[in-house]
mmCIF file of C-alpha atoms and ligand atoms in Angstrom:
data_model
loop_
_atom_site.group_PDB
_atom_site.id
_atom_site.type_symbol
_atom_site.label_atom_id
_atom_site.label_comp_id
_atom_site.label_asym_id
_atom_site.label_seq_id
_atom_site.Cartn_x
_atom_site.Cartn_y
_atom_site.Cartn_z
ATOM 1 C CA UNK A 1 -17.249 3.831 13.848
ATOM 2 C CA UNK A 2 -16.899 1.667 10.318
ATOM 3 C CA UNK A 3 -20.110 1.864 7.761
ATOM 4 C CA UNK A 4 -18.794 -0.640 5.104
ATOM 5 C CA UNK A 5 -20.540 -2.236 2.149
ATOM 6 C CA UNK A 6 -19.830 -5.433 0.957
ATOM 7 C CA UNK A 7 -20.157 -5.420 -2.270
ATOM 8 C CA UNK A 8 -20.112 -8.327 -5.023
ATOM 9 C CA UNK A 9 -22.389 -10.694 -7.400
ATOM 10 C CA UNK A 10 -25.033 -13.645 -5.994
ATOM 11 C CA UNK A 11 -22.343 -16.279 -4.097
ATOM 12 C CA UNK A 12 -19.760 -13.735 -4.387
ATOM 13 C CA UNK A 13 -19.036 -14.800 -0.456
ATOM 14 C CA UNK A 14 -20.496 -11.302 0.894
ATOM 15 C CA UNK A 15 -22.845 -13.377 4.140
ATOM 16 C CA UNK A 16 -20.145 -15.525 4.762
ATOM 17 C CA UNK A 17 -17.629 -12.868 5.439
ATOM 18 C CA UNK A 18 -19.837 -10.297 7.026
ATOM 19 C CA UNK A 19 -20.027 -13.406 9.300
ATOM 20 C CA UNK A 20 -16.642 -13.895 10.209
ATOM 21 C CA UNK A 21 -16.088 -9.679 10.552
ATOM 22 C CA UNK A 22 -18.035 -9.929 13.795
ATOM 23 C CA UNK A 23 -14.840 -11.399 15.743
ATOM 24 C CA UNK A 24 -13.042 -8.344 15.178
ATOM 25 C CA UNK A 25 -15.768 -5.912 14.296
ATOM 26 C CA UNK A 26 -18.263 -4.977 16.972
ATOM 27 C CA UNK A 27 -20.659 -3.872 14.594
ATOM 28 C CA UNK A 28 -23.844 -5.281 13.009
ATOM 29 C CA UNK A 29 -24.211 -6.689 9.883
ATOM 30 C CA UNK A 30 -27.505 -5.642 7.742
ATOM 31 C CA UNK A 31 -28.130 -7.734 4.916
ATOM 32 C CA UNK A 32 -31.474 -6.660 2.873
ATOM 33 C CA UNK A 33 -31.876 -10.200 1.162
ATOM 34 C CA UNK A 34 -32.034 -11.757 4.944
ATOM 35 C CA UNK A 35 -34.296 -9.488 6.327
ATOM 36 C CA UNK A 36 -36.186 -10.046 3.512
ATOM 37 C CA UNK A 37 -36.401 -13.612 3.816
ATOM 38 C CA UNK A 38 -37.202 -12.574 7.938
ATOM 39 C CA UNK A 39 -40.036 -11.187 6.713
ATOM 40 C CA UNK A 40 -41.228 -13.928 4.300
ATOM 41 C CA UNK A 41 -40.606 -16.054 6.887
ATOM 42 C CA UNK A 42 -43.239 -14.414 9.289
ATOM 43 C CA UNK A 43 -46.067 -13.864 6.166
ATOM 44 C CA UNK A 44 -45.697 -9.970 6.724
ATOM 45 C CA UNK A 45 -46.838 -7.807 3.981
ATOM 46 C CA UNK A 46 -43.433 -6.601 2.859
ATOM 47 C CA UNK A 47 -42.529 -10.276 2.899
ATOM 48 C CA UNK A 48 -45.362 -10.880 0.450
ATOM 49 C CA UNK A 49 -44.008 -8.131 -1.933
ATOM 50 C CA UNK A 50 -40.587 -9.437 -1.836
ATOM 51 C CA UNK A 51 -41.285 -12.897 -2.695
ATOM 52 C CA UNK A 52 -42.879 -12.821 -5.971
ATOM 53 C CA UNK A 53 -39.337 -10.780 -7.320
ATOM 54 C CA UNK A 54 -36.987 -13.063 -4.889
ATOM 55 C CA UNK A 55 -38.408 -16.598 -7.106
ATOM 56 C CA UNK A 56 -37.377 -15.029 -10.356
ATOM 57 C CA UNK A 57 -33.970 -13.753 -9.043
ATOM 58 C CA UNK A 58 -35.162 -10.093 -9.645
ATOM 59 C CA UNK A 59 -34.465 -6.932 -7.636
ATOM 60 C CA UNK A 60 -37.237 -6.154 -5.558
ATOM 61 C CA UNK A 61 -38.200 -2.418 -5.903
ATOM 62 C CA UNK A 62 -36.146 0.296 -4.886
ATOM 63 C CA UNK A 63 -38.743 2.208 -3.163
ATOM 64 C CA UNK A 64 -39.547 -0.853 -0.865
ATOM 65 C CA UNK A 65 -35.844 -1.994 -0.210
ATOM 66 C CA UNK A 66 -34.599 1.549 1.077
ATOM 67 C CA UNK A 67 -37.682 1.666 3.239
ATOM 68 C CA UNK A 68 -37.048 -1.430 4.689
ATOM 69 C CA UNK A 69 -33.182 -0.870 5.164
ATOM 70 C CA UNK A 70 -33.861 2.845 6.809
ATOM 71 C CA UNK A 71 -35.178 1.583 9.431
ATOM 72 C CA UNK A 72 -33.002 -1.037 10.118
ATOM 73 C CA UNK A 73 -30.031 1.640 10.426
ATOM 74 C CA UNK A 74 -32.231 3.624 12.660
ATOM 75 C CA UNK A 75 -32.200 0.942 15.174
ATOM 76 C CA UNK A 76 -29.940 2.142 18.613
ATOM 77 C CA UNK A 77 -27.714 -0.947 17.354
ATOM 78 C CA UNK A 78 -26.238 0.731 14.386
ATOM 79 C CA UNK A 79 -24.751 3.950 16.041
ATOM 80 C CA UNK A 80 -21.511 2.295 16.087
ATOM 81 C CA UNK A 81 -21.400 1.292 12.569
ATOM 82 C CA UNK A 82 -22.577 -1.085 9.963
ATOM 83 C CA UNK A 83 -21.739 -3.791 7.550
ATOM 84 C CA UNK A 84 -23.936 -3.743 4.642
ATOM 85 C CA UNK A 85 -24.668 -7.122 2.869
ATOM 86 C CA UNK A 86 -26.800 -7.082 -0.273
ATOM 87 C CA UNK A 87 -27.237 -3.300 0.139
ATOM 88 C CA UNK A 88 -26.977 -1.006 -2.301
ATOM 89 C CA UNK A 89 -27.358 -2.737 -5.295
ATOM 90 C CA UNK A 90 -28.810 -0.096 -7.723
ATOM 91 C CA UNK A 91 -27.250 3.499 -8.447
ATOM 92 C CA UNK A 92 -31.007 4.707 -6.787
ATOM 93 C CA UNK A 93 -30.147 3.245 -3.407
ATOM 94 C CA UNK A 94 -26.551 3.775 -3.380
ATOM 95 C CA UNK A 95 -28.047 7.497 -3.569
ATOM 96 C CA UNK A 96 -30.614 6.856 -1.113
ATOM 97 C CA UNK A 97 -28.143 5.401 1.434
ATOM 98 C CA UNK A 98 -25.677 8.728 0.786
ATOM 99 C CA UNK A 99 -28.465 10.353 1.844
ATOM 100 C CA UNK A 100 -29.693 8.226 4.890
ATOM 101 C CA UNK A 101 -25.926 8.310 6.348
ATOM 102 C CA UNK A 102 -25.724 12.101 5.651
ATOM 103 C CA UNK A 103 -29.223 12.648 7.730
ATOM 104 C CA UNK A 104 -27.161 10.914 10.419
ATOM 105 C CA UNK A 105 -24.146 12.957 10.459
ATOM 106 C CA UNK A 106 -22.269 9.454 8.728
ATOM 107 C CA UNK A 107 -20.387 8.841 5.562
ATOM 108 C CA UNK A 108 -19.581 5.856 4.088
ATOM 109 C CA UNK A 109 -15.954 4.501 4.668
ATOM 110 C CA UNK A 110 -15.510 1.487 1.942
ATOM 111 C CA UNK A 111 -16.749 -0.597 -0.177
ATOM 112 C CA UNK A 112 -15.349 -3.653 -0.330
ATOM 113 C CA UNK A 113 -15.708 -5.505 -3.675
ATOM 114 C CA UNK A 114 -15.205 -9.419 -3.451
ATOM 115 C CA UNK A 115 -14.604 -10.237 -7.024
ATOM 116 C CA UNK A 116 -15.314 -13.904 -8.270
ATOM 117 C CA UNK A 117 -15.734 -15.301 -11.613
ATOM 118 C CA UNK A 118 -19.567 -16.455 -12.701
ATOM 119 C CA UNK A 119 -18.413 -19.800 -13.144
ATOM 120 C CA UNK A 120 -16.910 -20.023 -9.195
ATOM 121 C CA UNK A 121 -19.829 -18.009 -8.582
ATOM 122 C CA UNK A 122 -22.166 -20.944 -10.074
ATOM 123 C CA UNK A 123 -20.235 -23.923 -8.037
ATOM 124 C CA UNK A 124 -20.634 -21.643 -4.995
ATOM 125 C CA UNK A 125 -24.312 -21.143 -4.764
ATOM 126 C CA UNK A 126 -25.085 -25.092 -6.287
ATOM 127 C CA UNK A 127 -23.608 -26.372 -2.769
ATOM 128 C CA UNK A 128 -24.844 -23.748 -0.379
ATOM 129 C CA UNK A 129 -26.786 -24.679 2.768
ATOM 130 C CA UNK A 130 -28.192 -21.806 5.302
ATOM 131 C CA UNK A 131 -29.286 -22.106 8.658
ATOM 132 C CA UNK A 132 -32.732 -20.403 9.187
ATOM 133 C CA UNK A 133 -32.260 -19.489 12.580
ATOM 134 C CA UNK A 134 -28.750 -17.738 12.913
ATOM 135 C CA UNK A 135 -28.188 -17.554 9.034
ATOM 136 C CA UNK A 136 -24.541 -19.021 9.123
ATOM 137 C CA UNK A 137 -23.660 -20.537 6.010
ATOM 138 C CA UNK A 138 -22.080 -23.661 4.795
ATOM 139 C CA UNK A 139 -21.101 -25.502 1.419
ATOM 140 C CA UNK A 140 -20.948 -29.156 0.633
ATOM 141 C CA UNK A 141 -17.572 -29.125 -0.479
ATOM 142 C CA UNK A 142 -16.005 -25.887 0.341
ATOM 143 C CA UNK A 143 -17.374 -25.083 4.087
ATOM 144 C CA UNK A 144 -19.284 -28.382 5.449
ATOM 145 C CA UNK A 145 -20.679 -27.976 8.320
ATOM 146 C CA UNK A 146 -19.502 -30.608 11.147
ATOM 147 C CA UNK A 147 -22.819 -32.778 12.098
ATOM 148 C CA UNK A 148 -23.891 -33.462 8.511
ATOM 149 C CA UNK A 149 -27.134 -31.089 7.881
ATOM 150 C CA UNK A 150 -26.902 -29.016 11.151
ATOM 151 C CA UNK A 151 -25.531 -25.721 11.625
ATOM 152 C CA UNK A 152 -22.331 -25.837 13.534
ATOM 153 C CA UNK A 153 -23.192 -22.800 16.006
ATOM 154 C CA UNK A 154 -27.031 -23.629 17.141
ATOM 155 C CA UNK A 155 -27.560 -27.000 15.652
ATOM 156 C CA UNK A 156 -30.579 -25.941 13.511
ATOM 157 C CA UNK A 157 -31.276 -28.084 10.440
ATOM 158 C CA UNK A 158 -29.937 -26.456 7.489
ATOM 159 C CA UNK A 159 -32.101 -25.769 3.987
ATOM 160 C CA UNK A 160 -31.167 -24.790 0.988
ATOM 161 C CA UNK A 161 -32.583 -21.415 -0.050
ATOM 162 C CA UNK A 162 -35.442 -21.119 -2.777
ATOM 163 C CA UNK A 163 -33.799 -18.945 -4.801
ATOM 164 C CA UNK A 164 -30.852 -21.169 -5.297
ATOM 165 C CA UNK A 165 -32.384 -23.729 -8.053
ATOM 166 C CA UNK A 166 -30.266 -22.917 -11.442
ATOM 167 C CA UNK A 167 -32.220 -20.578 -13.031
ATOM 168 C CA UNK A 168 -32.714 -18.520 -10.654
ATOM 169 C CA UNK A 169 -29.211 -18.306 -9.397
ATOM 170 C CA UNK A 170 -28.383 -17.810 -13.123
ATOM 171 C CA UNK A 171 -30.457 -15.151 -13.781
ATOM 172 C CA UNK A 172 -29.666 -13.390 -10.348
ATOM 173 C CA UNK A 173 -26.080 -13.316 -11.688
ATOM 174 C CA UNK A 174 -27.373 -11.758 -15.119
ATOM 175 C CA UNK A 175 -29.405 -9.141 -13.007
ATOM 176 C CA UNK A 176 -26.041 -8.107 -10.521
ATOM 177 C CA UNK A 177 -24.402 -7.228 -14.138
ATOM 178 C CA UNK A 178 -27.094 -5.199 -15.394
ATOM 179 C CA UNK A 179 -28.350 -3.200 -12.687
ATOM 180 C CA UNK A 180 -25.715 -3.640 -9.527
ATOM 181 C CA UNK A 181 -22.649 -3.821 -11.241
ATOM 182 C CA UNK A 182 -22.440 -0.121 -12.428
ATOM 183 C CA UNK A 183 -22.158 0.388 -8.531
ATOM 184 C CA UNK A 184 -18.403 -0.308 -8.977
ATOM 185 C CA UNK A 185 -17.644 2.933 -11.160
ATOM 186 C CA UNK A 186 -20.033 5.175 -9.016
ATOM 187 C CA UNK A 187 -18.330 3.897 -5.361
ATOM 188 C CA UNK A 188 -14.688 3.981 -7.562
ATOM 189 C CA UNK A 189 -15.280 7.292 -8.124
ATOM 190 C CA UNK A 190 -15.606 8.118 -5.078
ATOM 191 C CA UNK A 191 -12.731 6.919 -3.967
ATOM 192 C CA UNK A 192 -14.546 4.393 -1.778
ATOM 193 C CA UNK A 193 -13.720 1.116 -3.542
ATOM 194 C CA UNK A 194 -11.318 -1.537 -2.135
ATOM 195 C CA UNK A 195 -10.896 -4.797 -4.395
ATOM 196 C CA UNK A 196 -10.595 -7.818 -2.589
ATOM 197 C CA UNK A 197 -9.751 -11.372 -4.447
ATOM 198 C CA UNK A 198 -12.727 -13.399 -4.110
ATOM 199 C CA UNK A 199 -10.767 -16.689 -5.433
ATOM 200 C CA UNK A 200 -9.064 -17.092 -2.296
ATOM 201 C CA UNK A 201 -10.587 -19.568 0.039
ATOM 202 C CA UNK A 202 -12.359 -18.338 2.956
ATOM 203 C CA UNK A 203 -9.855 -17.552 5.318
ATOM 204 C CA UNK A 204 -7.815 -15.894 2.738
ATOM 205 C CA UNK A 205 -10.724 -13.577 1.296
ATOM 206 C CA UNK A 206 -11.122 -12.795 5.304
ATOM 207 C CA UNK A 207 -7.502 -12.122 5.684
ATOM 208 C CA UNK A 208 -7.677 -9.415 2.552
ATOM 209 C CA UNK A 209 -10.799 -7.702 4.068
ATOM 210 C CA UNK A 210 -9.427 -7.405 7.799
ATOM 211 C CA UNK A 211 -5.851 -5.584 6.234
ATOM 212 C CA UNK A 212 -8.173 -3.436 4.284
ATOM 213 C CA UNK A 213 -10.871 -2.298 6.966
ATOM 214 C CA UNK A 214 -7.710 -2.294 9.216
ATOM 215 C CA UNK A 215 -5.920 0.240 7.297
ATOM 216 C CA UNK A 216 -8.815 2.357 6.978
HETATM 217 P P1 LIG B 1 -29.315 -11.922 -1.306
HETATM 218 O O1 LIG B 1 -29.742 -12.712 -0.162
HETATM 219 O O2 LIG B 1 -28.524 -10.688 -1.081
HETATM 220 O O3 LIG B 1 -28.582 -12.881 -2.319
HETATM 221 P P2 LIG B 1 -27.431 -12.650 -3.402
HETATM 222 O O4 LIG B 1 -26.907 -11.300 -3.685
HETATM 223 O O5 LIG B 1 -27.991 -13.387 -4.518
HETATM 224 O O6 LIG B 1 -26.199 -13.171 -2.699
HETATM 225 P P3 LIG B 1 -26.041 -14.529 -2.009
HETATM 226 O O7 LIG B 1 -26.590 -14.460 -0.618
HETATM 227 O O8 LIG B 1 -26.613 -15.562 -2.918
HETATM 228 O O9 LIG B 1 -24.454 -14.691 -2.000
HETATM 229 P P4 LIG B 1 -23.341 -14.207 -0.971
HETATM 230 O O10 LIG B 1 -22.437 -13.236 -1.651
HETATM 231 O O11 LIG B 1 -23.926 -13.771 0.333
HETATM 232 O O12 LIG B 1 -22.536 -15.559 -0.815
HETATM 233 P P5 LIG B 1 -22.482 -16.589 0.420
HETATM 234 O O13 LIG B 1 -21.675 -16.011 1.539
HETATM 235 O O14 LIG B 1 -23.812 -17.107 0.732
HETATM 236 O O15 LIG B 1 -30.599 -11.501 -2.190
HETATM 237 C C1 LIG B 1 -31.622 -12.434 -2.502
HETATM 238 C C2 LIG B 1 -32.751 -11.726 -3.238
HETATM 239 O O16 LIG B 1 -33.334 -10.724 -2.397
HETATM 240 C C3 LIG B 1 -32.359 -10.960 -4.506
HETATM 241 O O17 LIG B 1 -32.341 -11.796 -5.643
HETATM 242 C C4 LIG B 1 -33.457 -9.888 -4.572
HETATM 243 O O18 LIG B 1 -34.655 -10.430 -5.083
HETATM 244 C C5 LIG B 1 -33.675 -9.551 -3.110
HETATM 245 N N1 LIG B 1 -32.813 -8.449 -2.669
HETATM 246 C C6 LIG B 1 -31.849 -8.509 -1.711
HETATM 247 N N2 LIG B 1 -31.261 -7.328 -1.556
HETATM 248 C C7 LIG B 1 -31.846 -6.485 -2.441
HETATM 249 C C8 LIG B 1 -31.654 -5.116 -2.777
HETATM 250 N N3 LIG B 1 -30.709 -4.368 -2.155
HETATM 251 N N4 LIG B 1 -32.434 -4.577 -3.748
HETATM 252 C C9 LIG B 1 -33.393 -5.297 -4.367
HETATM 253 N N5 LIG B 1 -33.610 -6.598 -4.104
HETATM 254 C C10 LIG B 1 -32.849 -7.198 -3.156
HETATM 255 O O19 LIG B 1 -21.565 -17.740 -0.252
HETATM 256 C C11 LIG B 1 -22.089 -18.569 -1.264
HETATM 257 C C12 LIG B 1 -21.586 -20.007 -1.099
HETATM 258 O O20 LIG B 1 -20.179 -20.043 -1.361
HETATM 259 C C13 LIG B 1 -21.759 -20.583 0.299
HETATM 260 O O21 LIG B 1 -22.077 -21.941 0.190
HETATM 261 C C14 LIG B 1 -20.364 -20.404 0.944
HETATM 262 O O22 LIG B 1 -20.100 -21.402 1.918
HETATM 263 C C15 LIG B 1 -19.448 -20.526 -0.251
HETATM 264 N N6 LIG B 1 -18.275 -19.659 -0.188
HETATM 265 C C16 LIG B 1 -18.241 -18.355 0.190
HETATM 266 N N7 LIG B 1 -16.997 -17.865 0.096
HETATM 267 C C17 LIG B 1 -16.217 -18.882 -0.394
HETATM 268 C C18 LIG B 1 -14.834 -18.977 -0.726
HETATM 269 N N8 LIG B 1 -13.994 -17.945 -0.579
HETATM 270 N N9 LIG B 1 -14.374 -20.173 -1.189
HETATM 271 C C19 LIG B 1 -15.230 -21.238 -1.356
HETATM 272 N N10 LIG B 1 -16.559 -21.197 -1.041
HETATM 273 C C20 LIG B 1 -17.041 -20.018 -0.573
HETATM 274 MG MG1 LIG B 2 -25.899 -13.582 1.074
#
């Protein structure tokens, strides 16, 4: 049983190494941003909601998020554990998901916090391509994929996301320290945060998080 948070600002690296966790961690990863882009993708309602705060880089509401992310840890699949991407990222639904895990007899066990710079955090997001079918993701210069423009584990064509033109990525970075960052004193608090060294390439921000969870 592991319920971990990864926890860190827009490009911080948190979908690329909830990625690479599932060779050693049988347990899903839940990330709120891609099931919100899941549901954009199929025109649902919620996906309508979400959109118009996802183009400006805002949060979408609290209210809606925890809704959505309940029931995703109510799925069978998650009695083992989770790794939460993107989730919690306001002191509401870091109270909200206290709660959900409580309702299930679960606590959180860490929050890992991959700390990166804004200005690595900018380079990382100007060269990112996703694949839309398996989200894997690559960069241009520091994770190409190996057919140029096709993702290396189900060869789907790879797109950049929407939310990725400057601005946006900008102000998403100016939204994480206003509203998510204050996360890091209520999970140190707790006792619950582990720093990890985002700098590190890849690998090396892997190797960090597998000691930690590993040690747990
Ligand atoms: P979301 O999808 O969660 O986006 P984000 O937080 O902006 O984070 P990113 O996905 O951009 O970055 P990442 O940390 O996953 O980095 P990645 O691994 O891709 O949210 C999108 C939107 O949805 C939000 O703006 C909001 O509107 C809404 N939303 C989502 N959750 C919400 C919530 N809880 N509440 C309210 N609204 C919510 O890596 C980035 C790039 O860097 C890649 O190209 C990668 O290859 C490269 N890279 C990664 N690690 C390294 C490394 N160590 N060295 C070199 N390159 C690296
Ligand atoms: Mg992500």
């Amino acid at each position: 049983m592991a319920n971990l948070v990864l926890f860190g600002a827009p490009g911080a690296g948190k979908g690329t190494q909830a990625e690479l966790m599932n060779a050693w961690l049988p347990v899903p990863r839940v990330s709120s941003g891609d099931l919100f882009r899941y549901n954009l993708s199929n025109n649902t309602a919620l996906g309508q909601t979400a959109k118009a705060y996802m183009d400006k880089g805002e949060l979408v509401p609290d209210d809606v998020t925890v809704a959505m992310v309940a029931e995703r840890l109510q799925r069978a699949d998650c009695d083992a554990g989770v790794i939460l991407d993107g989730f919690p990222r306001t002191v509401a639904q870091a109270e909200a998901l206290d709660r959900l895990l409580g309702e299930m007899g679960r606590r959180l066990d860490a929050v890992l916090f991959i700390q990166v710079a804004r200005q690595t955090l900018l380079q990382r997001l100007a060269g990112r391509w996703t694949c839309p079918s398996c989200g894997a993701v690559y960069h241009e210069v520091f994770n190409p994929e190996r057919n140029k423009g096709l993702c290396d584990v189900d060869g789907a064509k790879l797109f950049q996301r929407e939310d990725d033109t400057p601005e946006t990525q900008a102000r998403r970075i100016d939204v994480y320290q206003e509203q998510t960052a204050p996360l890091e004193a209520y999970y140190r608090t707790r006792g619950l945060l582990i720093e990890i060294d985002g700098e590190q390439d890849i690998e090396g921000v892997q190797a960090q998080i597998k000691t930690a969870v590993q040690a747990l």
